Coordinates of C-alpha atoms in Angstrom, one line a residue:
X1 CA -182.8 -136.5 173.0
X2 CA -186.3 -135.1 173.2
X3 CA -184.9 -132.4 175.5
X4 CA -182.5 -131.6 172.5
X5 CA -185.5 -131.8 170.0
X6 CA -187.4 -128.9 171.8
X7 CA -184.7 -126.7 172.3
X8 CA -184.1 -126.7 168.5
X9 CA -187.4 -126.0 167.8
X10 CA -187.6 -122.9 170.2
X11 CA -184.0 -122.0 168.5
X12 CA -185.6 -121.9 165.4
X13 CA -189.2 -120.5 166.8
X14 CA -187.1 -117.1 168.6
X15 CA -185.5 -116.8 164.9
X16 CA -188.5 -116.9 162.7
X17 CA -189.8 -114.0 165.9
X18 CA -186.6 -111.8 165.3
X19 CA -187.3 -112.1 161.7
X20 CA -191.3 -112.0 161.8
X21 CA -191.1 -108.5 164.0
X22 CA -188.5 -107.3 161.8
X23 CA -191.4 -107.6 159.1
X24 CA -193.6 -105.7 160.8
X25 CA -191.8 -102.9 160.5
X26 CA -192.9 -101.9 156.6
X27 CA -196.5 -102.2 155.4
X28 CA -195.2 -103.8 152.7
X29 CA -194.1 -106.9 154.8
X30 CA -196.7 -106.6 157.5
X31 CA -198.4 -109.5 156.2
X32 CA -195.6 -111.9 155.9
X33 CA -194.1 -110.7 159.5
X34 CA -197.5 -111.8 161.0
X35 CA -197.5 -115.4 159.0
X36 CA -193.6 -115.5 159.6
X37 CA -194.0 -115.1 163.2
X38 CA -197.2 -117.3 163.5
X39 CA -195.0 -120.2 162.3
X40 CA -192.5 -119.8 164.6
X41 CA -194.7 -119.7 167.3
X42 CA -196.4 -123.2 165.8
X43 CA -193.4 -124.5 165.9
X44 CA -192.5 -123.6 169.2
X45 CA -196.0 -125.4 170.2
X46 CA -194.9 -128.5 168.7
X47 CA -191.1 -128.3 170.5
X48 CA -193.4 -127.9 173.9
X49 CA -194.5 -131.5 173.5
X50 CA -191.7 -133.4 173.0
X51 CA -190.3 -131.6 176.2
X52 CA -189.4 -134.6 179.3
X53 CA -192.1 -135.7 181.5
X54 CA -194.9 -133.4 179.3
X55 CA -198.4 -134.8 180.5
X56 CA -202.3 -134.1 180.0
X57 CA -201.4 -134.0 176.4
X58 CA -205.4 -134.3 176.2
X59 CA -206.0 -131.6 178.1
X60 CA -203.6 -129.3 176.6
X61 CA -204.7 -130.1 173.1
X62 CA -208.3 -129.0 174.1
X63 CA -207.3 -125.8 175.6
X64 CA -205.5 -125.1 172.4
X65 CA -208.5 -126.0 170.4
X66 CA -210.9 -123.5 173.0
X67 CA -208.7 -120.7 172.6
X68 CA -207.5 -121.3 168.8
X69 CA -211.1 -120.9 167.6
X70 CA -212.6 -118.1 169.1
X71 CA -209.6 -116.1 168.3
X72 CA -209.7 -116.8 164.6
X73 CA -213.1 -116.3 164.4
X74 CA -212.7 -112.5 166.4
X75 CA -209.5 -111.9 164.7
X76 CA -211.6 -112.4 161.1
X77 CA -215.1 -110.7 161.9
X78 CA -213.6 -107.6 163.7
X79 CA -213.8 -104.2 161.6
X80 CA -210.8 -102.3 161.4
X81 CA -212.4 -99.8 163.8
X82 CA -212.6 -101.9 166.4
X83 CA -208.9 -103.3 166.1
X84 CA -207.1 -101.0 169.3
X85 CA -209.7 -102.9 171.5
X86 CA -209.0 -106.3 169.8
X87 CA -205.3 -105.5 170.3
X88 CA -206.0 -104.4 174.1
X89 CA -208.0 -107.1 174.6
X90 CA -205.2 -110.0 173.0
X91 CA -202.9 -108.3 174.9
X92 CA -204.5 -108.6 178.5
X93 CA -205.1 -112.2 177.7
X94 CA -201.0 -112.4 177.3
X95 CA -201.0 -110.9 180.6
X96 CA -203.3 -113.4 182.0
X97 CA -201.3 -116.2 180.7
X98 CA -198.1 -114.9 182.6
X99 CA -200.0 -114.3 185.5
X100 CA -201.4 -117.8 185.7
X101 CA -198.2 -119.1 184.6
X102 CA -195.7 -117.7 187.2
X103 CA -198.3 -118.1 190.2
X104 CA -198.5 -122.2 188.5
X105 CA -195.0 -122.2 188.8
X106 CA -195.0 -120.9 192.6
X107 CA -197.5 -123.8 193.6
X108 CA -195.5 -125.9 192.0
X109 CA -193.2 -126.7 194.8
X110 CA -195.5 -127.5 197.1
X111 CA -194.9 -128.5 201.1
X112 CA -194.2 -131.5 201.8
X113 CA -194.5 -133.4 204.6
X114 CA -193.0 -136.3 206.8
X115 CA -195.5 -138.1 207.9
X116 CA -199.1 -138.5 207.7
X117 CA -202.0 -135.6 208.5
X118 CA -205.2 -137.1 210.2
X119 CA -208.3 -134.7 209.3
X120 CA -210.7 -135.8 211.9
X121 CA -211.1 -139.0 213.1
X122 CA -211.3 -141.0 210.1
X123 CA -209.6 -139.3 207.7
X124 CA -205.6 -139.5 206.7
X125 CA -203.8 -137.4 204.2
X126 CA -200.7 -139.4 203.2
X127 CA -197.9 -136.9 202.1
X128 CA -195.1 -138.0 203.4
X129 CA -191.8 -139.2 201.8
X130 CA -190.0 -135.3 201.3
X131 CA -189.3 -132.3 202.6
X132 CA -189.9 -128.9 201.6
X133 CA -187.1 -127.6 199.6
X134 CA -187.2 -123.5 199.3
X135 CA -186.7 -121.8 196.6
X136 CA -183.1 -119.4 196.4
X137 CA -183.7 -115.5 195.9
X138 CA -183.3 -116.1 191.8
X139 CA -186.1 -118.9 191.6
X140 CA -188.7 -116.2 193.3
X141 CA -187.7 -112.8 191.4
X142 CA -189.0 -114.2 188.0
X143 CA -191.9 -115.8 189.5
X144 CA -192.8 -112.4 191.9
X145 CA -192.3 -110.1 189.1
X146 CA -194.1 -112.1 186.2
X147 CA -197.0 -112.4 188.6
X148 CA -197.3 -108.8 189.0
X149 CA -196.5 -107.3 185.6
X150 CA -198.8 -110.0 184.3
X151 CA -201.7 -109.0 186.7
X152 CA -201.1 -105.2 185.7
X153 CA -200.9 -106.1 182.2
X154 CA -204.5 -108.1 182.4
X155 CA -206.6 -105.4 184.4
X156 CA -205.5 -102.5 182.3
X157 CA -205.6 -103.8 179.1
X158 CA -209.1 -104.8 180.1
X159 CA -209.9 -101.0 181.1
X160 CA -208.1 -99.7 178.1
X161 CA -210.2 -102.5 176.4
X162 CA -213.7 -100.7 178.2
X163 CA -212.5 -97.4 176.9
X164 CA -212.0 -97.7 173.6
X165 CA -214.9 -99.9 173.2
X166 CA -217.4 -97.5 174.7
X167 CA -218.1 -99.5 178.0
X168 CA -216.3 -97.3 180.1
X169 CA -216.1 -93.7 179.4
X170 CA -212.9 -92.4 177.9
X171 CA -212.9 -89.0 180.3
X172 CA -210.2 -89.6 183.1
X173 CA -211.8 -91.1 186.1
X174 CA -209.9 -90.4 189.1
X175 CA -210.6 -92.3 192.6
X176 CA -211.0 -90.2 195.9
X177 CA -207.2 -89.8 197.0
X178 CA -205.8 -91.1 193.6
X179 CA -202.3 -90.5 194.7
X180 CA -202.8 -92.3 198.0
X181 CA -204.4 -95.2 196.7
X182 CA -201.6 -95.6 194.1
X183 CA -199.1 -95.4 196.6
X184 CA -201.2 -98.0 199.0
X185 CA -201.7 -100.7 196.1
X186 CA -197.5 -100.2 195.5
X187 CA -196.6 -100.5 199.1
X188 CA -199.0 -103.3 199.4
X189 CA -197.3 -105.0 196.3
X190 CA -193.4 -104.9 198.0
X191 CA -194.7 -106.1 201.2
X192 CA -196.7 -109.0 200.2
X193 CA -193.9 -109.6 197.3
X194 CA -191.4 -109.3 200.3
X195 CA -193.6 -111.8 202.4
X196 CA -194.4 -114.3 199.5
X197 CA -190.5 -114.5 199.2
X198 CA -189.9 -115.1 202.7
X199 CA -192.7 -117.5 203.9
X200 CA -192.9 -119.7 200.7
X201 CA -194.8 -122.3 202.5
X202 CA -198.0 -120.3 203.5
X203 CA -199.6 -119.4 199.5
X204 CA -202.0 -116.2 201.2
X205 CA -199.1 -113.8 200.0
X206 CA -198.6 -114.9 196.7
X207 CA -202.4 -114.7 196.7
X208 CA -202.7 -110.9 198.2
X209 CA -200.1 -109.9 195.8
X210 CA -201.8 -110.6 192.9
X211 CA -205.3 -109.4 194.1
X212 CA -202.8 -106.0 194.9
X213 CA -201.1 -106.0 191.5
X214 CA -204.5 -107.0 189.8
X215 CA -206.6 -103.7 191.5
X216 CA -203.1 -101.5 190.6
X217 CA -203.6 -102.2 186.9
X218 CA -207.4 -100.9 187.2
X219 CA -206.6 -98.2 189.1
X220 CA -203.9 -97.0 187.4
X221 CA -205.6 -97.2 183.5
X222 CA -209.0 -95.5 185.3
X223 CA -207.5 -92.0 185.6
X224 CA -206.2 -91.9 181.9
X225 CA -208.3 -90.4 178.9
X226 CA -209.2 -91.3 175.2
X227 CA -206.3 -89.1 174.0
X228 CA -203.5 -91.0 175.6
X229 CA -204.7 -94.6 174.7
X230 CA -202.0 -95.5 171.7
X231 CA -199.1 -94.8 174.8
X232 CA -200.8 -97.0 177.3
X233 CA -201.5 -99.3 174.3
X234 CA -197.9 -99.4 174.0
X235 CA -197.4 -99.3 177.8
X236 CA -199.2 -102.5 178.5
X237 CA -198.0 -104.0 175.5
X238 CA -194.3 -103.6 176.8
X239 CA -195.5 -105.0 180.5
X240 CA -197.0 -108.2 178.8
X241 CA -193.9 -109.0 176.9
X242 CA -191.9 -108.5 179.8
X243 CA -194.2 -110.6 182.3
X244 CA -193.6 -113.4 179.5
X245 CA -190.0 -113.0 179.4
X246 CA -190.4 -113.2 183.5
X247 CA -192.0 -116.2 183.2
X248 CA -189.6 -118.1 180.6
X249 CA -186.6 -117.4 183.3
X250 CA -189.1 -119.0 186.0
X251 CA -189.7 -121.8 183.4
X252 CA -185.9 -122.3 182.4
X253 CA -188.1 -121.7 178.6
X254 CA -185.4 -120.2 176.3
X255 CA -188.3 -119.4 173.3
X256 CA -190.9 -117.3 176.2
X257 CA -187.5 -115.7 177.4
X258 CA -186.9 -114.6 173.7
X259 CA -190.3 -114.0 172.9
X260 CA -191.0 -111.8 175.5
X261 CA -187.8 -109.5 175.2
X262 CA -188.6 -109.0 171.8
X263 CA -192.2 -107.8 172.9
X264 CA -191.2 -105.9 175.9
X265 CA -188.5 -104.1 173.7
X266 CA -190.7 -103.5 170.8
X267 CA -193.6 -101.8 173.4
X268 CA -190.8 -99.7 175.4
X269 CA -189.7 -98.4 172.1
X270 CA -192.8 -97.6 170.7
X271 CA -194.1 -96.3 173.6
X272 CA -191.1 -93.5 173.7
X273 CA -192.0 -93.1 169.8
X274 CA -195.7 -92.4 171.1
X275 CA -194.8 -89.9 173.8
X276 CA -192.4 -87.9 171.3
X277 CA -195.2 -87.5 168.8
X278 CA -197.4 -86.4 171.8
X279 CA -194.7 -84.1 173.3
X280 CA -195.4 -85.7 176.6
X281 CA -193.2 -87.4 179.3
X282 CA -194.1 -91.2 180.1
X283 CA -194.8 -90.4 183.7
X284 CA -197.2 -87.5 182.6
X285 CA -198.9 -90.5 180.6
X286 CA -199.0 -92.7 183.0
X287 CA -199.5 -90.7 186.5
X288 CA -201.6 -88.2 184.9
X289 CA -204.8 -87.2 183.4
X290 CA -204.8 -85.9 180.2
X291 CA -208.3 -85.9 178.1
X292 CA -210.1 -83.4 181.2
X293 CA -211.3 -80.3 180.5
X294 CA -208.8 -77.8 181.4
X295 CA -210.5 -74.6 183.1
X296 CA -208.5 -71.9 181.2
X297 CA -207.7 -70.6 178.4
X298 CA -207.5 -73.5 175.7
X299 CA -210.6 -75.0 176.8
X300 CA -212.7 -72.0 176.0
X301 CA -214.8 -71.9 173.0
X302 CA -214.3 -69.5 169.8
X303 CA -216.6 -67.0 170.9
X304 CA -218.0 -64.4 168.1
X305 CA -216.2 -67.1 165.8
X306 CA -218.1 -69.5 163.3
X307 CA -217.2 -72.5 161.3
X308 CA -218.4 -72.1 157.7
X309 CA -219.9 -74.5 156.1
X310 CA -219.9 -75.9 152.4
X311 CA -221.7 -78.2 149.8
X312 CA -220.0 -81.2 148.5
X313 CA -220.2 -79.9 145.2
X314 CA -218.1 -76.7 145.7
X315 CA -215.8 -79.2 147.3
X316 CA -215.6 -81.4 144.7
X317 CA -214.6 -78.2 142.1
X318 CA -212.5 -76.7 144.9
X319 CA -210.0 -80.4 144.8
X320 CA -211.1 -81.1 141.2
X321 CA -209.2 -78.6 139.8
X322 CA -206.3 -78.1 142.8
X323 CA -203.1 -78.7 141.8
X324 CA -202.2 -80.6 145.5
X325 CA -204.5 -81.9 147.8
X326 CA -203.2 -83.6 151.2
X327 CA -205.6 -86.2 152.6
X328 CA -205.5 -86.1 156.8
X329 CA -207.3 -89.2 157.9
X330 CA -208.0 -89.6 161.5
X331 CA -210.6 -91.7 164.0
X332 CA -213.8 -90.6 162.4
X333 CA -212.4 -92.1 158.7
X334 CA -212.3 -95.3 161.0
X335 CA -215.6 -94.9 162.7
X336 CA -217.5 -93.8 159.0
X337 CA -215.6 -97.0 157.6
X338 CA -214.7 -94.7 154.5
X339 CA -211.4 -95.9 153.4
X340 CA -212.7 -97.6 150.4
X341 CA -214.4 -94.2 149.3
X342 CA -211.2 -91.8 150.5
X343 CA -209.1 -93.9 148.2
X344 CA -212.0 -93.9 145.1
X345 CA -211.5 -90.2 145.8
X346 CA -207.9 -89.8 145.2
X347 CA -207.6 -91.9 141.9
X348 CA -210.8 -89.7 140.4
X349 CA -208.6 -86.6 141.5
X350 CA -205.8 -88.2 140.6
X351 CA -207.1 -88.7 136.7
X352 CA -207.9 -85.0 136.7
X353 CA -204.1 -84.1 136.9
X354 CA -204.1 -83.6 140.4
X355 CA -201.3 -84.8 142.7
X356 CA -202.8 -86.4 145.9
X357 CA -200.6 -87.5 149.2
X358 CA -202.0 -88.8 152.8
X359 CA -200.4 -87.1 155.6
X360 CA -200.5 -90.0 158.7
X361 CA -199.6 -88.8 162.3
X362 CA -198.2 -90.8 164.3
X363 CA -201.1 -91.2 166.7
X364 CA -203.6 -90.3 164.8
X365 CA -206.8 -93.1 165.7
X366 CA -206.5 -95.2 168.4
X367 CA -203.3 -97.1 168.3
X368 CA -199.8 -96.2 166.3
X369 CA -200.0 -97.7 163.2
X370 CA -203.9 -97.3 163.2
X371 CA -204.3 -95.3 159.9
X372 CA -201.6 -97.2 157.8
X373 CA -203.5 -100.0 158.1
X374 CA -206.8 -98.7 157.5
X375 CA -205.9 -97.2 154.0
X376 CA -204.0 -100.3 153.4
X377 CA -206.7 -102.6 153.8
X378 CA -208.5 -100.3 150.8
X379 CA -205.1 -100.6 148.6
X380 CA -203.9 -97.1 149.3
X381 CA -200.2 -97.5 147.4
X382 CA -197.8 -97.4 150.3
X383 CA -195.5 -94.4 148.8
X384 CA -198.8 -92.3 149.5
X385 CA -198.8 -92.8 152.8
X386 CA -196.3 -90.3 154.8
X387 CA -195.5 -89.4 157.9
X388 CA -195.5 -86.1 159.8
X389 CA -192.0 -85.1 159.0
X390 CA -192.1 -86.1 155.4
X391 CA -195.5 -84.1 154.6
X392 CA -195.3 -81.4 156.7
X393 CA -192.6 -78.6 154.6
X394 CA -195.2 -80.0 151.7
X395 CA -198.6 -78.3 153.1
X396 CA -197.9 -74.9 151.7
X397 CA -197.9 -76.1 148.2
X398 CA -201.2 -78.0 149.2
X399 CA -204.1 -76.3 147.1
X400 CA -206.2 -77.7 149.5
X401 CA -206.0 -80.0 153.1
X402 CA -209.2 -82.7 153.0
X403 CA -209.2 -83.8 156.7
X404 CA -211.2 -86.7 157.5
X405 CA -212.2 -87.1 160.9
X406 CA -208.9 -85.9 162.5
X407 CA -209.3 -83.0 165.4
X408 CA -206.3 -83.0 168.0
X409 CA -203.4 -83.7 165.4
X410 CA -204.2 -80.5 163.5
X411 CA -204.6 -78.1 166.0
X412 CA -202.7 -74.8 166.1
X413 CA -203.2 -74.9 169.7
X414 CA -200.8 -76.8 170.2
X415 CA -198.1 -74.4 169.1
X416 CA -199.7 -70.6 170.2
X417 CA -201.8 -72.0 173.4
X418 CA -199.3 -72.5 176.4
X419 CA -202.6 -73.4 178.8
X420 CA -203.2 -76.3 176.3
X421 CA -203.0 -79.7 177.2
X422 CA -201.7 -80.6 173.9
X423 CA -199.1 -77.2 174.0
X424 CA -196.3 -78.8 172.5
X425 CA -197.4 -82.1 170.7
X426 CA -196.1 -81.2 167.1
X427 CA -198.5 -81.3 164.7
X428 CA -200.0 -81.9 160.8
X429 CA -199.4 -78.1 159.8
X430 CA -202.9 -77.9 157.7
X431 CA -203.7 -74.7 158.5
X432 CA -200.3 -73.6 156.3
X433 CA -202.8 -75.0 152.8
X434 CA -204.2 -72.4 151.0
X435 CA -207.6 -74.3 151.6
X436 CA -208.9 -76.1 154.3
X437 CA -212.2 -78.6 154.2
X438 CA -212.6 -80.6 157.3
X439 CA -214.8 -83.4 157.0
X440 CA -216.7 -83.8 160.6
X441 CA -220.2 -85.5 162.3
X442 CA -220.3 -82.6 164.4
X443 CA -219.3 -79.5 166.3
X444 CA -217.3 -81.1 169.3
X445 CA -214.1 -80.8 170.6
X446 CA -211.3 -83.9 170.4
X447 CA -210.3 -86.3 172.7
X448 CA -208.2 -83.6 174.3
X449 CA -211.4 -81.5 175.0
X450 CA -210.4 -78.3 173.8
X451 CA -211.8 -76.3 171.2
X452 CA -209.9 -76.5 167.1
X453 CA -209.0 -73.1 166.2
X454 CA -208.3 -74.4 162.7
X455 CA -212.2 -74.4 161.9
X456 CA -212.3 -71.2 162.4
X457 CA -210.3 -70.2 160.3
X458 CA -210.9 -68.1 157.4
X459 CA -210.0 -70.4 154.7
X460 CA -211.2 -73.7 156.4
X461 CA -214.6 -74.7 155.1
X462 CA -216.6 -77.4 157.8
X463 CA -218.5 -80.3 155.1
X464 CA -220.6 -82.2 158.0
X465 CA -221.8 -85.2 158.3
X466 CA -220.7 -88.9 158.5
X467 CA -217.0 -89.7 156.8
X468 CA -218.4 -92.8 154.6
X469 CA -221.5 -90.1 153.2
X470 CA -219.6 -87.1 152.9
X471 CA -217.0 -89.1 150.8
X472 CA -219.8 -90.8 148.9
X473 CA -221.0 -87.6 147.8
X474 CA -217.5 -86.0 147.0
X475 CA -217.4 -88.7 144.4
X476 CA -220.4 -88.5 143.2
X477 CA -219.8 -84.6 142.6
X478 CA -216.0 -85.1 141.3
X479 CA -217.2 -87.7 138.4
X480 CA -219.7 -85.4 137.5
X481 CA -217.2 -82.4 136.7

């Protein structure tokens, strides 16, 4: 009866999922998706203790308390330019579960033995009244593969965590013999996997496979730059999801078997999504090391070329009386915390006749989705908001392009410089506006490394400083027209 209880409740938990992520899919519903599926997984809790032969009820209970509270306070406190680490961060700690859950699950089934073990003279370990019953091919493959997706999961989220919070620097770091040491960590992973499998009584190889998989998730995070984070966001977040799935089939648990799909799905999905907005192949992502330098071509500076600066004030009459004016947010809106202020601009231009629209790309921050919910959180209206395809055949009618922070996402490069790491990635077409204002703290490249032709350019006009003052004093020039 109990048994029957539980599996009702994670029927009705892996529905409320379906429907929660379904939510998530429109800002509009964000909010409810989130609560939606934060009830189902409440429920799903609660179906867990009615479940036969559940124990340490105290235990449990306290662990759920430890981790309940530090997560709410973290979730509430962190600013909304800190969110891609707080995501990276939640997401190793998913990976971390699975890991400790599948290896759980291996020890387990533990030897047993038939008679009694003396250890020394006076000492008898009394084990005896089974034998050790080993597992069939489909009882390891969960357990093998949830402990190594988990372990890569946890490491690299945890590096991807270090780069985007500043603790580890976001320029590609590549090991002596990169390529070797990949290879090693992987060939070390199927033999100990292979082992593990084969001599299930002796735990050292279930043990050297997850220090393997564990160094492979380091190593293999280490070698990728800033400019790629939102795909190995989306990379790791797909791993997690499917380590929990691996783990529910160890588990017989039908809701961590739904759960997980759903998560692993969503990340593959949006990790493709990610790559086609970046014109790059996963592997390239993944393997290579986007965010150097290059030596050629692209990476060189505009010499005899400067960037033209202007007062807030003649920005303030050049948008004041535009017709059109396209607001490009990017990382440095985040960083200046000037949402609030971009979105006080657009309802004082907005009073003066002018039609205002916010052009999002889709990795423009530090995780997909990263803008939307930044101008959200300041009440942007969601028709505003529009993607690349939407906005782009609309920049030609743009009086005037305010771009806030953003570098890589509107650089011509990326369709005239074949050398470029970024030839290829489409782009925000600003530089088709009949004015340009970029709003930046100072003259360096992206996270790409390679020099912005667009500020060069003869009708883009460089307002410098921080995103939260320059904004400040945009509106304080636009209310005084």
């Amino acid at each position: 009866m109990t048994n029957n209880v539980a599996e009702g409740a994670y029927l009705v938990a892996s529905l409320l999922f379906i429907l929660g992520l379904k939510r998530l899919s429109s800002p509009r519903t964000a909010r409810s998706g989130n609560i939606t599926a934060a009830i189902g997984m409440a429920i799903a809790l609660g179906g867990t203790f009615v479940l036969p032969g559940m124990g340490n009820i105290g235990w449990i209970l306290l662990a759920i308390v430890l981790g309940t509270i530090p997560g709410w306070l973290l979730a509430k406190r962190v600013k909304m330019t800190a969110m891609p680490q707080m995501v990276s961060l939640f997401n190793g700690m998913g990976g971390a579960c699975a890991l400790l859950i599948s290896l759980a699950e291996w020890f387990r089934i533990s030897i047993h033995f038939s008679a009694p073990i003396k250890i020394g003279n006076s000492i008898t370990l009394d084990l005896s009244g089974s034998v050790f019953t080993p597992r069939t091919f489909g009882e390891c493959v969960p357990m093998l593969l949830g402990v190594i997706f988990g372990a890569v999961s946890f490491t690299g989220s945890l590096v991807a965590f270090g780069k985007l919070q500043g603790l580890i620097t976001e320029k590609p770091i590549r090991l002596p013999g990169q390529n070797l040491v990949n290879v090693g960590l992987v060939a070390a992973i199927l033999v100990t996997s292979g082992l593990a499998a084969q001599h299930q009584d002796a735990s050292i190889w279930i043990i050297a496979l997850a220090i393997a998989a564990l160094v492979l998730g380091i190593v293999q995070v280490l070698p990728i730059g800033g400019a790629d984070m939102p795909v190995v966001i989306s990379v790791l977040n797909s791993c997690t999801g499917l380590a929990a799935a691996l783990t529910g089939f160890a588990m017989q648990n039908m809701a961590m078997i739904i759960a997980g799909t759903l998560v692993g799905a969503a990340g593959s999905l949006l990790t493709l999504l990610m790559c086609k907005a970046m014109n790059r192949s996963l592997i390239k992502v993944v393997f290579g090391s986007f965010g150097a330098v290059p030596s050629g071509a692209a990476a060189a500076t505009q010499s005899g070329q400067t960037m033209r600066e202007i007062a807030p004030a003649e920005c303030a009459i050049m948008m004041g009386y535009a017709r059109k004016v396209i607001i490009i947010p990017g990382y440095g809106l985040a960083v200046g915390q000037g949402q609030h202020l971009v979105h006080e601009l657009d309802e004082l231009l907005e009073k003066r006749g002018v039609e205002v629209k916010y052009a999002i790309h889709p990795v423009a921050g530090r995780m997909p989705g990263h803008m939307n919910v930044l101008l959200a959180e300041a009440d942007v209206p969601y028709p505003k908001l529009l993607d690349m395809e939407e906005i782009n055949p609309e920049f030609d009618q743009a009086d005037v392009a305010l771009i806030v922070g953003a570098n890589d996402v509107v650089n011509p490069a990326a369709r005239t410089e074949a050398g470029s790491p970024i030839y290829g990635m489409p782009i925000l077409n600003a530089d088709k506006a009949k004015n340009v204002i970029v709003i930046k703290r100072g003259r360096g490249a992206g996270f790409a490394g390679i020099e912005n032709s667009l500020f060069f350019n003869p009708q883009t006009r460089m307002l410098f400083g921080d995103a939260k003052k320059a904004l400040q004093e945009l509106v304080t020039e636009v209310k005084a027209l």
